[in-house]
mmCIF file of C-alpha atoms and ligand atoms in Angstrom:
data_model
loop_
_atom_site.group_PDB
_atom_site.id
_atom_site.type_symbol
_atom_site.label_atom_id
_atom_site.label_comp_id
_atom_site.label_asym_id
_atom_site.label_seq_id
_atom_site.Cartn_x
_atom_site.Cartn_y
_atom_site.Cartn_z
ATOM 1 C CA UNK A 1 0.000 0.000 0.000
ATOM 2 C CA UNK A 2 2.024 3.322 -1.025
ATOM 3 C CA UNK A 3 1.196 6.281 1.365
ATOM 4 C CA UNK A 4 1.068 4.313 4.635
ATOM 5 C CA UNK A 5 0.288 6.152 7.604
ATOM 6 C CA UNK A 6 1.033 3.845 11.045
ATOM 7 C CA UNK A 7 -1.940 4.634 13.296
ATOM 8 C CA UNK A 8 -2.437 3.561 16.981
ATOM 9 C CA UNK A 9 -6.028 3.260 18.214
ATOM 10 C CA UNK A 10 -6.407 5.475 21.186
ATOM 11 C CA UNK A 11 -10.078 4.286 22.295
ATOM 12 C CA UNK A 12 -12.249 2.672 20.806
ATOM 13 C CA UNK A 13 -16.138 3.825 22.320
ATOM 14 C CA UNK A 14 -19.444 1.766 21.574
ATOM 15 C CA UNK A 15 -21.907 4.636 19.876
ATOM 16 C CA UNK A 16 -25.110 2.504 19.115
ATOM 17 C CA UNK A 17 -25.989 -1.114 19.146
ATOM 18 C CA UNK A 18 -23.776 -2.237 16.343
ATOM 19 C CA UNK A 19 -21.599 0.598 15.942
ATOM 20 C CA UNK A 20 -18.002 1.430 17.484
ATOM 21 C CA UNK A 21 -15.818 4.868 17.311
ATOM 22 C CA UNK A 22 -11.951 4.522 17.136
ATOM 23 C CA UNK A 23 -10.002 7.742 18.248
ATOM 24 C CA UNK A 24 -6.756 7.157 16.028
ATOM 25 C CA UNK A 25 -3.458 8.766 16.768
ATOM 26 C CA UNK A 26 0.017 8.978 15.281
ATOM 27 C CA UNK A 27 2.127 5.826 16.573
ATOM 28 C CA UNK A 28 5.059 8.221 17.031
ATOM 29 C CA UNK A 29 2.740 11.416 18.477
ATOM 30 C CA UNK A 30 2.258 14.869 16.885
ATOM 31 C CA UNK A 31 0.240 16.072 14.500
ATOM 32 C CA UNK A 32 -1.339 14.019 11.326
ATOM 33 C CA UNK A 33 -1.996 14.604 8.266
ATOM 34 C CA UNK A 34 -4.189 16.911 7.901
ATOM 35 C CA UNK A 35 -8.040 16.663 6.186
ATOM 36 C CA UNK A 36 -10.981 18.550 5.537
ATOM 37 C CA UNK A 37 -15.081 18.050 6.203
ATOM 38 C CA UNK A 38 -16.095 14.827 4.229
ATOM 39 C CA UNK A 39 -12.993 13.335 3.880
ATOM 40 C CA UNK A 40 -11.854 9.181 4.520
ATOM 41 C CA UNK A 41 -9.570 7.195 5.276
ATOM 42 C CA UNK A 42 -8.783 3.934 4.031
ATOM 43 C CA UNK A 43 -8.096 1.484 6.708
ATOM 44 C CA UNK A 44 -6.391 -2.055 5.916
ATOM 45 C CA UNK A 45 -8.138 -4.177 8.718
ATOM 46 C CA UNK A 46 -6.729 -6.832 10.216
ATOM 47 C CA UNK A 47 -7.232 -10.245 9.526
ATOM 48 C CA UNK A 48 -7.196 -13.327 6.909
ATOM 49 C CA UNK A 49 -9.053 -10.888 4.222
ATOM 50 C CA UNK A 50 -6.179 -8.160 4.069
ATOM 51 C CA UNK A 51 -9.008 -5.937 3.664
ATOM 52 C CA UNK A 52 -9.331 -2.296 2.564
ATOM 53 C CA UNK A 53 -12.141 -0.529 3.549
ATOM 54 C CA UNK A 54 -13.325 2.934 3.698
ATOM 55 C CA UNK A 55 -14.253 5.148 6.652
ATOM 56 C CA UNK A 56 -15.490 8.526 6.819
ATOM 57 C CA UNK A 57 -13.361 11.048 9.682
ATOM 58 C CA UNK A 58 -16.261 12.355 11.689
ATOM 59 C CA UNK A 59 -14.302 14.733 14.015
ATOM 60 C CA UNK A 60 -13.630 18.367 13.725
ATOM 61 C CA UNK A 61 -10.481 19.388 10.923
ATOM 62 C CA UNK A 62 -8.903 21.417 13.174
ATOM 63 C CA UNK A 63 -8.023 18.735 15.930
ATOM 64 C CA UNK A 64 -4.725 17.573 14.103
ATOM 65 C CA UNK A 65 -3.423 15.143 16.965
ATOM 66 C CA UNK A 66 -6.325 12.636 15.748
ATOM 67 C CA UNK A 67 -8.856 11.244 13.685
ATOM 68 C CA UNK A 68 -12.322 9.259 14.426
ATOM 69 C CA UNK A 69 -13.747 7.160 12.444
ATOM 70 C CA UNK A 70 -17.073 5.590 13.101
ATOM 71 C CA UNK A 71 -18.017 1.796 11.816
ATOM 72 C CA UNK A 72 -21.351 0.066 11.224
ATOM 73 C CA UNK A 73 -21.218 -3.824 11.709
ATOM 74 C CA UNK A 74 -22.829 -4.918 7.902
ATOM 75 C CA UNK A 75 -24.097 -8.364 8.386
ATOM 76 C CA UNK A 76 -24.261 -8.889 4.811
ATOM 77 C CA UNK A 77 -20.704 -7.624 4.115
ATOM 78 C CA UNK A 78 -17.782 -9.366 3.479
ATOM 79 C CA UNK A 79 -16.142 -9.172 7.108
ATOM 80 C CA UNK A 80 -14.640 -5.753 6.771
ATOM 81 C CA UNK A 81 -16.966 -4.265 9.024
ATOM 82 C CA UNK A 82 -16.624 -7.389 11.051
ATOM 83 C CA UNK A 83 -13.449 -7.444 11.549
ATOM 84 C CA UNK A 84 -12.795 -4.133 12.898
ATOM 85 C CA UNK A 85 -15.279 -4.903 15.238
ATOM 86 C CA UNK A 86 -14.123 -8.182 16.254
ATOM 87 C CA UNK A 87 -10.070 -7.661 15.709
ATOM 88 C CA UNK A 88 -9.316 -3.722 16.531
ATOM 89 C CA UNK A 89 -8.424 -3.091 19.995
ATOM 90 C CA UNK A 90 -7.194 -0.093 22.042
ATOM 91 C CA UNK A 91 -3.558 0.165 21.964
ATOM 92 C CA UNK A 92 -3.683 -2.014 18.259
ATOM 93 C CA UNK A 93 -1.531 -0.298 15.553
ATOM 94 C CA UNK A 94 -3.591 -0.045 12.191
ATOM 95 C CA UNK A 95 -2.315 0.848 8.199
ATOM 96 C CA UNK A 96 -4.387 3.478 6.957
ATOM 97 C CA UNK A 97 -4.298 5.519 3.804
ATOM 98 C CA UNK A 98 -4.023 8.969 4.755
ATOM 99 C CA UNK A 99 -7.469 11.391 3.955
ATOM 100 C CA UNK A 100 -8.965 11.699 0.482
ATOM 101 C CA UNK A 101 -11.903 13.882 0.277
ATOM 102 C CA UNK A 102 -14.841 13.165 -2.432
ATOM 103 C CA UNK A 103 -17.345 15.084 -0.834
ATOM 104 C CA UNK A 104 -16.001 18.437 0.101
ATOM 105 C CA UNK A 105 -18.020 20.774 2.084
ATOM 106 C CA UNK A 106 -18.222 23.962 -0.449
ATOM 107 C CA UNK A 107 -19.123 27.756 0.597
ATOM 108 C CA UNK A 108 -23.175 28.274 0.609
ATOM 109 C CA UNK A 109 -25.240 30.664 2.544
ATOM 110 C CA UNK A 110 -26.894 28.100 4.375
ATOM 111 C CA UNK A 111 -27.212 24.143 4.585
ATOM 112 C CA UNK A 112 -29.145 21.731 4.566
ATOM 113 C CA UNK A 113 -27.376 18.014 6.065
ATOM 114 C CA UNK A 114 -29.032 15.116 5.112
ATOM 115 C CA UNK A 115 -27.972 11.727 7.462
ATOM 116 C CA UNK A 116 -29.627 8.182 7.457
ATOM 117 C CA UNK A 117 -27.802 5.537 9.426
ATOM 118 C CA UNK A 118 -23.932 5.386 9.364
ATOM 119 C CA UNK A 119 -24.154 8.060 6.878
ATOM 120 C CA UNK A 120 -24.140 10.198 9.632
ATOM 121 C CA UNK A 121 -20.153 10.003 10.014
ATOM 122 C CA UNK A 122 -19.108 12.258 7.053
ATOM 123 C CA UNK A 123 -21.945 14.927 7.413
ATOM 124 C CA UNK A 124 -21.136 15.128 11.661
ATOM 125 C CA UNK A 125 -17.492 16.770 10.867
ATOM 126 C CA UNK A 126 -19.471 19.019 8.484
ATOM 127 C CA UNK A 127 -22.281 19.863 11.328
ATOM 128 C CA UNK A 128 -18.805 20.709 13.333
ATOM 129 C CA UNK A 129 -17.415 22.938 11.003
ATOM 130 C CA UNK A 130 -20.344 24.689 10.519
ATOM 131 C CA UNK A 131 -21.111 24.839 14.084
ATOM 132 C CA UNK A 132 -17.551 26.426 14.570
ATOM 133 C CA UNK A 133 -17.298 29.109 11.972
ATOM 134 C CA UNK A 134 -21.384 29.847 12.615
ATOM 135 C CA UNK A 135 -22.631 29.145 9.592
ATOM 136 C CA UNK A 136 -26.385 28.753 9.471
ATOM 137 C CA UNK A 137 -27.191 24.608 8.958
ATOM 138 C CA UNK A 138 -29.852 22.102 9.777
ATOM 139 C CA UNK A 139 -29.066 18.475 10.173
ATOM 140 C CA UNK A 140 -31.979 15.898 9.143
ATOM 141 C CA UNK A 141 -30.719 12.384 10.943
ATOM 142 C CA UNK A 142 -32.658 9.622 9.894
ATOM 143 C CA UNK A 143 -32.337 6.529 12.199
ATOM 144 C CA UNK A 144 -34.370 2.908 13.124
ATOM 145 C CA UNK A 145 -34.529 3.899 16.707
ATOM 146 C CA UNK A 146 -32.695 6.273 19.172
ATOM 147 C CA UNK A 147 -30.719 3.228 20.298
ATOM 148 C CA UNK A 148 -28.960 2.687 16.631
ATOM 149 C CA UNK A 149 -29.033 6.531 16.415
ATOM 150 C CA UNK A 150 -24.545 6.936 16.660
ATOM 151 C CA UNK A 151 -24.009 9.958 18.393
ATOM 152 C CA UNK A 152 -27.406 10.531 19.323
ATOM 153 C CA UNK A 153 -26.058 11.950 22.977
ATOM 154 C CA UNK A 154 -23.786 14.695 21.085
ATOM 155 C CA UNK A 155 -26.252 15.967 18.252
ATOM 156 C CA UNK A 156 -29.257 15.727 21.353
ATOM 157 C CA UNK A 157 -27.301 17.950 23.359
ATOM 158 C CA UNK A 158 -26.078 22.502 22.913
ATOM 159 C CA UNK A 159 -24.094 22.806 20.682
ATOM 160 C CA UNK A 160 -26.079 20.960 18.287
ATOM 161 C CA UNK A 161 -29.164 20.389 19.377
ATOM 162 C CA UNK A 162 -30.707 23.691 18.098
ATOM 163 C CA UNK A 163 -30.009 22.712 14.680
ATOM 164 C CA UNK A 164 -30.634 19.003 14.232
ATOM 165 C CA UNK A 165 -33.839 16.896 13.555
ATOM 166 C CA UNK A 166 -34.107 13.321 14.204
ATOM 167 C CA UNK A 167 -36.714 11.659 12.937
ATOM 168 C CA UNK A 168 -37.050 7.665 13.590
ATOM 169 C CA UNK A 169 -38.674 5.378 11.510
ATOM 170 C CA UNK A 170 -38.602 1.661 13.558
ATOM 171 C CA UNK A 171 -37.403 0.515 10.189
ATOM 172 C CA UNK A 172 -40.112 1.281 7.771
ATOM 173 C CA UNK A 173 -38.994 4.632 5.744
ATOM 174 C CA UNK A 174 -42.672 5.525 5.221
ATOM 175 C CA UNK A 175 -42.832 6.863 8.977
ATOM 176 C CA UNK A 176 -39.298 8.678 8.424
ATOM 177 C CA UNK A 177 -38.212 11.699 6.917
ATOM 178 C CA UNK A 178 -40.764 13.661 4.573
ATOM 179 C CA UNK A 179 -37.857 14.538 2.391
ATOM 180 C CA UNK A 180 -39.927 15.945 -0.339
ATOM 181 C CA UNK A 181 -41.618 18.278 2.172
ATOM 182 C CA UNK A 182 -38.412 19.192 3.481
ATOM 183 C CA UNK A 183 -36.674 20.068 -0.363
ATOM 184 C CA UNK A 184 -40.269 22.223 -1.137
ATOM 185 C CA UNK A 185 -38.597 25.318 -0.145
ATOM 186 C CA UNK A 186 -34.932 26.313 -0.635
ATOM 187 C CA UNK A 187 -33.328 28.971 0.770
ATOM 188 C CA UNK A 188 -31.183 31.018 -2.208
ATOM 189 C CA UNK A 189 -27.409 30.049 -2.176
ATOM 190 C CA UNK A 190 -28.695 26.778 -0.065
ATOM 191 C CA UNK A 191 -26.341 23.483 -0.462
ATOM 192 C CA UNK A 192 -27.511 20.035 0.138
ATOM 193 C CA UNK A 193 -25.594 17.482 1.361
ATOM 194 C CA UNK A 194 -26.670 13.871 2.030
ATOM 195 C CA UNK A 195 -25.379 10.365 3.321
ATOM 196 C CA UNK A 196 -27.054 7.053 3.774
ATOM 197 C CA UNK A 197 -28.602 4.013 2.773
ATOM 198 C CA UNK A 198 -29.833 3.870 -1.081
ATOM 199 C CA UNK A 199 -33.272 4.528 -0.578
ATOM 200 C CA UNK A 200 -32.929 7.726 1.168
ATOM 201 C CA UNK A 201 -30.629 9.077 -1.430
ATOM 202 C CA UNK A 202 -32.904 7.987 -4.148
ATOM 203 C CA UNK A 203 -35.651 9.914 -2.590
ATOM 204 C CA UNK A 204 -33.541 13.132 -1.576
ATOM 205 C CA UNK A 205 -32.550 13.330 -5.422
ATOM 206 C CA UNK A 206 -35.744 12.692 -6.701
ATOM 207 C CA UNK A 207 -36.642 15.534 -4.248
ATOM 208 C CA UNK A 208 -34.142 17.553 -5.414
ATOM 209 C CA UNK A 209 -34.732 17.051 -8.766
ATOM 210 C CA UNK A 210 -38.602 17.667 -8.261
ATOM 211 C CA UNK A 211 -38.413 20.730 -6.640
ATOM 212 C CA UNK A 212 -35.206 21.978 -9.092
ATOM 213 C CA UNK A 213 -32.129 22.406 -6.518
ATOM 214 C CA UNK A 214 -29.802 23.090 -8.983
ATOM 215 C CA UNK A 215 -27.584 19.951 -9.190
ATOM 216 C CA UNK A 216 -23.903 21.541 -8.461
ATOM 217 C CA UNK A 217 -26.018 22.588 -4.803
ATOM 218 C CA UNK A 218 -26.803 18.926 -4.502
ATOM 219 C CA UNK A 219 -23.843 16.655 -2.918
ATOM 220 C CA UNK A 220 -24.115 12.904 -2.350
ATOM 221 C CA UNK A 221 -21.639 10.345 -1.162
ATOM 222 C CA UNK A 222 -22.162 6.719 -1.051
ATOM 223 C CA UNK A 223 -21.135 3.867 1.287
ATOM 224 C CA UNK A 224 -21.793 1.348 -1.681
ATOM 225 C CA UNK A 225 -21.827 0.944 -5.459
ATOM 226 C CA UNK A 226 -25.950 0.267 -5.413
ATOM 227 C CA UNK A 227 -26.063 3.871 -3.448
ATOM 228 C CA UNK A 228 -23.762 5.034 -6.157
ATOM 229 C CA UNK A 229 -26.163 4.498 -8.826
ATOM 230 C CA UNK A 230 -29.100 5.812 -6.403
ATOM 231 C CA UNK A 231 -26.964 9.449 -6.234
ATOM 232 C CA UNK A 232 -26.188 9.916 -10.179
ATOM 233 C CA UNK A 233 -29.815 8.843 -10.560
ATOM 234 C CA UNK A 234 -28.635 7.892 -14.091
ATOM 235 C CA UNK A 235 -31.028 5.708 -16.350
ATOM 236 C CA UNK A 236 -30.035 2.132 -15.317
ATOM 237 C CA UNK A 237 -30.436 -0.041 -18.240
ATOM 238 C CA UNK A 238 -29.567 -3.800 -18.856
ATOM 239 C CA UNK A 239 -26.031 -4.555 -21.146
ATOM 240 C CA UNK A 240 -24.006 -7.246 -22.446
ATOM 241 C CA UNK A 241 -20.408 -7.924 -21.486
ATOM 242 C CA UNK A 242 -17.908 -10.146 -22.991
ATOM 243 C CA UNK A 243 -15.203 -11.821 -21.702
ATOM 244 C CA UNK A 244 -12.158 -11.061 -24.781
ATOM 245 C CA UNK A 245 -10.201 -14.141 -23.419
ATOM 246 C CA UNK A 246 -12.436 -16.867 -23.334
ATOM 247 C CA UNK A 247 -15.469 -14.747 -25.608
ATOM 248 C CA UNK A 248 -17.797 -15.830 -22.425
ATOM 249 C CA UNK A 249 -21.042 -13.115 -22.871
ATOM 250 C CA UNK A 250 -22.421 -11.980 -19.621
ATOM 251 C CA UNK A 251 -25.699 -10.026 -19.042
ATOM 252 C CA UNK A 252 -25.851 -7.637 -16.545
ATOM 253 C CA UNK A 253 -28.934 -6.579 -15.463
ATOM 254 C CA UNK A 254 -30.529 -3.298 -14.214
ATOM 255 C CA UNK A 255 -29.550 -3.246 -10.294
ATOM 256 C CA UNK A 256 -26.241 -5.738 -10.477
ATOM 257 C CA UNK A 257 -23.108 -4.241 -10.616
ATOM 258 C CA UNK A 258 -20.099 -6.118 -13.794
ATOM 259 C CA UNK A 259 -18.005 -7.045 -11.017
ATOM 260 C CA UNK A 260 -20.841 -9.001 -8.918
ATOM 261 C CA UNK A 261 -21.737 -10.414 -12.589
ATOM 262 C CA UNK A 262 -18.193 -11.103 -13.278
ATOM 263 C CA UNK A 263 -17.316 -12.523 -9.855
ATOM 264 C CA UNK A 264 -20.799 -14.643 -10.224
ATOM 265 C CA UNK A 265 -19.508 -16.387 -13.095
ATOM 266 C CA UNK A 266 -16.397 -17.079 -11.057
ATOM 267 C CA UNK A 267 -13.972 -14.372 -12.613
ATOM 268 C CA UNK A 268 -11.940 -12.742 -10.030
ATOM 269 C CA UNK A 269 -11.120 -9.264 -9.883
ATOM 270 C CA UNK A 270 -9.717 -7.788 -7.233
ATOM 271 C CA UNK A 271 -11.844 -4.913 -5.346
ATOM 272 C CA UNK A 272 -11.845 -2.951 -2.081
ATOM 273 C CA UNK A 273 -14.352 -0.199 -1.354
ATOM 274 C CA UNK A 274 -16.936 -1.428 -4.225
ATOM 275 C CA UNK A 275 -17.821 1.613 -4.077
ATOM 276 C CA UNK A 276 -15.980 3.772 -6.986
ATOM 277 C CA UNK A 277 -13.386 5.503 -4.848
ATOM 278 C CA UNK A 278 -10.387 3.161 -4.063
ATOM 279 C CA UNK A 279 -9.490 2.344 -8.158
ATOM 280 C CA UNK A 280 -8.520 -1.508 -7.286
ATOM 281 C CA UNK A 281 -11.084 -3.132 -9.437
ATOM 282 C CA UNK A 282 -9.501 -1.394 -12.725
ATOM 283 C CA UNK A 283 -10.296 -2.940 -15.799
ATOM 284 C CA UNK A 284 -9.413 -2.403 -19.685
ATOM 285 C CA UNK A 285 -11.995 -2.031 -21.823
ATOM 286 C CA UNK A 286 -11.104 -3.219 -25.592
ATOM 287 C CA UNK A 287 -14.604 -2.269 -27.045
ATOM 288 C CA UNK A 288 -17.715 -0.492 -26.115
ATOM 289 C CA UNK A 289 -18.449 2.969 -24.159
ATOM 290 C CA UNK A 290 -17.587 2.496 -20.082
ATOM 291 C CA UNK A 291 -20.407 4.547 -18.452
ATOM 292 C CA UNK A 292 -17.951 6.328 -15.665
ATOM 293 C CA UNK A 293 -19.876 6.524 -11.867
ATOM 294 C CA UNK A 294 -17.014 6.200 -9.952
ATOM 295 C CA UNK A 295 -15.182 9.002 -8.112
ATOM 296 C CA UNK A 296 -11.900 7.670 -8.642
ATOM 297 C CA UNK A 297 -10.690 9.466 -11.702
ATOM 298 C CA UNK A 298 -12.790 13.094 -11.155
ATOM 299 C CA UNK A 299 -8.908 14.297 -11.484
ATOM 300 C CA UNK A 300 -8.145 12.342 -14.482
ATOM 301 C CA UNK A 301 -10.464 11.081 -16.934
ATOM 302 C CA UNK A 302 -11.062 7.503 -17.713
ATOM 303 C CA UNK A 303 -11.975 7.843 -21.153
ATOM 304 C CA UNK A 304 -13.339 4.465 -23.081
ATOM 305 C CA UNK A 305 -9.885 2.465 -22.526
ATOM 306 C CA UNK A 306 -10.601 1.550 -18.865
ATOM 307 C CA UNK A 307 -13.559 1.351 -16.257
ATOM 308 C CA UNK A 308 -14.029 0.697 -12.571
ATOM 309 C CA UNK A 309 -16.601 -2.405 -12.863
ATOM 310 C CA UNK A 310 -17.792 -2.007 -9.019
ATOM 311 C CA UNK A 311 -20.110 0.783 -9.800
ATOM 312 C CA UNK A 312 -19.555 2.011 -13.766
ATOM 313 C CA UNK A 313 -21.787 0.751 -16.341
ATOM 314 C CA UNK A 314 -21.759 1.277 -19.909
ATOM 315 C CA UNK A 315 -23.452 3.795 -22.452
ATOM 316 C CA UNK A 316 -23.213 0.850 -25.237
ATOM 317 C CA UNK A 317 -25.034 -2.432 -25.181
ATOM 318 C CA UNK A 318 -22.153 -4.329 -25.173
ATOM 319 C CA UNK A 319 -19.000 -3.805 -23.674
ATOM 320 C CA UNK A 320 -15.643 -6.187 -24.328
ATOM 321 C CA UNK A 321 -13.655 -6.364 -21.508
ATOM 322 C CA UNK A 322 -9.547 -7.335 -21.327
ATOM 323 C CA UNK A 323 -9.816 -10.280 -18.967
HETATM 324 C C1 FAD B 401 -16.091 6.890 0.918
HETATM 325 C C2 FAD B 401 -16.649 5.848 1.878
HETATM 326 C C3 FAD B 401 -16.798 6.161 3.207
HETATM 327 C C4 FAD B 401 -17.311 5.220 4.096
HETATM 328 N N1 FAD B 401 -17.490 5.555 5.409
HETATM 329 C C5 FAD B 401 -17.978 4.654 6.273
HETATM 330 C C6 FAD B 401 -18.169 4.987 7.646
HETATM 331 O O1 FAD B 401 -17.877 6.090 8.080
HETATM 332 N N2 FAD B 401 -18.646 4.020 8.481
HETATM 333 C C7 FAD B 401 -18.982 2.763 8.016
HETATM 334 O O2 FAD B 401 -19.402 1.933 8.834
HETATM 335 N N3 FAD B 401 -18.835 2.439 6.723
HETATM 336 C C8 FAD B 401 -18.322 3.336 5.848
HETATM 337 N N4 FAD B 401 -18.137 2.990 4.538
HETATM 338 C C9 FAD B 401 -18.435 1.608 4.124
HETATM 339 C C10 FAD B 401 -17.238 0.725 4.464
HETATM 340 O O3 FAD B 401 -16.135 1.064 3.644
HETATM 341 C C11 FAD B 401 -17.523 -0.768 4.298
HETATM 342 O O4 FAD B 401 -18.095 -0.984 3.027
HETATM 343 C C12 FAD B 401 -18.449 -1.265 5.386
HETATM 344 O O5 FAD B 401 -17.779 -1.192 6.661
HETATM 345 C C13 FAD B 401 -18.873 -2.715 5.158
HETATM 346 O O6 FAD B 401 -17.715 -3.485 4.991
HETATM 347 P P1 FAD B 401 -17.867 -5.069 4.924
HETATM 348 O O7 FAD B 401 -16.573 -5.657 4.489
HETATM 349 O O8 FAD B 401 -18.434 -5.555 6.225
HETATM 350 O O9 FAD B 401 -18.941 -5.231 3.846
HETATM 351 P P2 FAD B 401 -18.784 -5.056 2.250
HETATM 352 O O10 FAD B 401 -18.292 -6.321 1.697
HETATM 353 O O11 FAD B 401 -18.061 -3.808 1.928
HETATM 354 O O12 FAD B 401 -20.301 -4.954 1.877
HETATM 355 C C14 FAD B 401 -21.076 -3.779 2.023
HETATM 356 C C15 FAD B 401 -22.405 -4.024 1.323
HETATM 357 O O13 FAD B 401 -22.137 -4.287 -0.067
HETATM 358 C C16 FAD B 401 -22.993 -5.288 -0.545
HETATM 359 N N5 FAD B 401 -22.197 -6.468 -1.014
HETATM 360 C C17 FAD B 401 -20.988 -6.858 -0.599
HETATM 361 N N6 FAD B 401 -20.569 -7.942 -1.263
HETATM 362 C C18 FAD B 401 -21.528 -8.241 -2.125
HETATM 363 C C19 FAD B 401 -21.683 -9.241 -3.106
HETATM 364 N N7 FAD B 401 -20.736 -10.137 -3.340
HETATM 365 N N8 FAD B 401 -22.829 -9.264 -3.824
HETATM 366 C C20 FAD B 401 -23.787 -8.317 -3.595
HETATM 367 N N9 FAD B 401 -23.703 -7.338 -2.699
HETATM 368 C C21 FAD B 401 -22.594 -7.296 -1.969
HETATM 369 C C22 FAD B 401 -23.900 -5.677 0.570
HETATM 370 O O14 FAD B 401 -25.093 -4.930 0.426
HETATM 371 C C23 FAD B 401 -23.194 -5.226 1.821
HETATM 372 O O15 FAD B 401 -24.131 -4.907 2.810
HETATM 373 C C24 FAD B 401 -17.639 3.918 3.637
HETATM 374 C C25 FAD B 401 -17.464 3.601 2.284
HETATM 375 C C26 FAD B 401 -16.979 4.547 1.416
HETATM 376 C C27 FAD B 401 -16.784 4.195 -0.027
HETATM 377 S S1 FES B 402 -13.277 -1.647 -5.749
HETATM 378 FE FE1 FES B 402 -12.708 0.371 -5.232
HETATM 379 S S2 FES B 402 -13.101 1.422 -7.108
HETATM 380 FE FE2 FES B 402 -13.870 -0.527 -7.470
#
């Protein structure tokens, strides 16, 4: 991994059923790196997997002696999530990839913060930064439940609590957040942010789009590649892909990512954050037009000769890929 950064793991602190904080610090002490509102880490957890996975650094920018990361246990994961809850203990000395930031908290008159679940852990070092400098915000948290709510205490309490909104579902999203209610009316110069599960950033853009936010106001990240497609809110349309070495042709259907195709029909690639940010999962394309969703290469174009198959599909019917 190039860019290592040695962490040690100050404290780790149970937030909600299911969900632990880890206070990292520099092994050696001092300062680290430093990062801004809506940036992550990369974190190689420990473990048979040699995973890589992706955290969001939910404390304030201007403490530079650490960073916190918050992580959801995902039952239906892979382990990652696992792991670090299982494996990562106070005093444990992690690998991380120092902060990369594809959701940057931009100059607006006033904000609107959009949180559902985990998704929280990205937009809380916004809500501090805003809270800091003053700026005028309001943070919707969606949650199941205050129990599964992570920093429910903190946002519940002054500084915050004058400016955030909880609303609780018990897991059915009809009883949550009228988020087409809330988008109705925008203040001029407003920016949106929003983080969470698919479904609630399918609705906030179809909000958004409804009541005509203009789309550089609206910012999305995504945990996962299905939330990936939610944010775009792109047409999703079936396609073909073919194998060039073997000429194996694959369809991939409206909803399924080409590397859970692929990896169905037991072709390994090798992936990480599935989720368009990391750039493992790298593959040449010999024909066809790549459809780009990732956030990999907003510095550098992809252009047609290469895709990210976790979450970009393709503009053509049929794509040929080098494998
Ligand atoms: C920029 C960014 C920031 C993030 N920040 C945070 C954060 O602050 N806190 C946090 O808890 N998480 C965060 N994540 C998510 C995190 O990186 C991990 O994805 C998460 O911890 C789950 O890891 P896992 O290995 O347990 O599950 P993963 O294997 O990563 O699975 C996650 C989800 O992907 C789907 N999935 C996985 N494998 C398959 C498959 N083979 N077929 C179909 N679907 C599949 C499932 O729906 C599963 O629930 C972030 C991700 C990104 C990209
Ligand atoms: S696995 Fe990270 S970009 Fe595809």
């Amino acid at each position: 991994m190039n860019d290592i950064l040695r962490v040690r793991v100050a404290r780790v602190t149970r937030e909600a059923e299911d969900i632990l904080s880890y206070e990292l610090v520099a092994t050696e002490g001092g300062p680290l790196p430093p990062f801004e509102a809506g940036a992550h880490l990369e974190v190689r957890v420990p473990g048979p997997g040699d995973f890589l996975r992706a955290y969001s650094l939910c404390n304030d920018p201007e403490e530079t002696h650490h960073y916190v990361i918050a992580v959801a246990r995902d039952a239906k994961g892979r382990g990652g999530s696992n792991a670090m809850h299982e494996r990562v203990h106070e005093g444990d000395v992690l690998e991380v990839k120092p902060p990369r930031n594809n959701f940057p908290l931009l100059f607006a008159r006033s904000y609107v913060l959009v949180a559902g679940g985990i998704g929280i852990t990205p937009i809380l070092s916004m809500a501090r930064v805003l809270q800091r400098t003053g700026a005028d915000y309001t943070l919707h948290y969606c949650a199941r439940a205050p129990g599964r709510t992570a920093f429910h205490e903190l946002l519940s309490q002054a500084p915050f609590a004058e400016h955030v909104r909880f609303s609780f579902d018990g897991g059915d999203p009809a009883r949550g957040l009228d988020v087409k209610g809330l988008l109705a009316t925008r203040q001029p110069g407003a920016r949106l942010y929003c983080c969470g599960p698919t479904g609630l950033m399918k609705a906030v853009r179809d909000a958004a789009t409804l009541h005509r936010w203009p789309w550089e106001k609206v910012h999305f990240e995504s945990f996962t590649a299905e939330g990936t497609s939610a944010a775009t809110g792109r047409e999703e349309q079936g396609f073909e892909v073919t194998i060039r070495s073997t000429g194996q042709v694959l369809q991939v259907p409206v909803g399924q990512s080409v590397l859970n195709v692929l990896r169905r029909n037991g072709v390994r690639i090798p992936s990480d954050c599935e989720a368009g940010t990391c750039g493992t999962c790298v593959t040449r394309v010999c024909d066809g037009q790549p459809d780009h969703r990732d956030t990999f290469f907003q510095a550098e174009p992809a252009g047609d000769q290469r895709m990210l198959v976790c979450v970009s599909r393709a503009r053509s019917k049929r794509l040929v890929l080098d494998l």
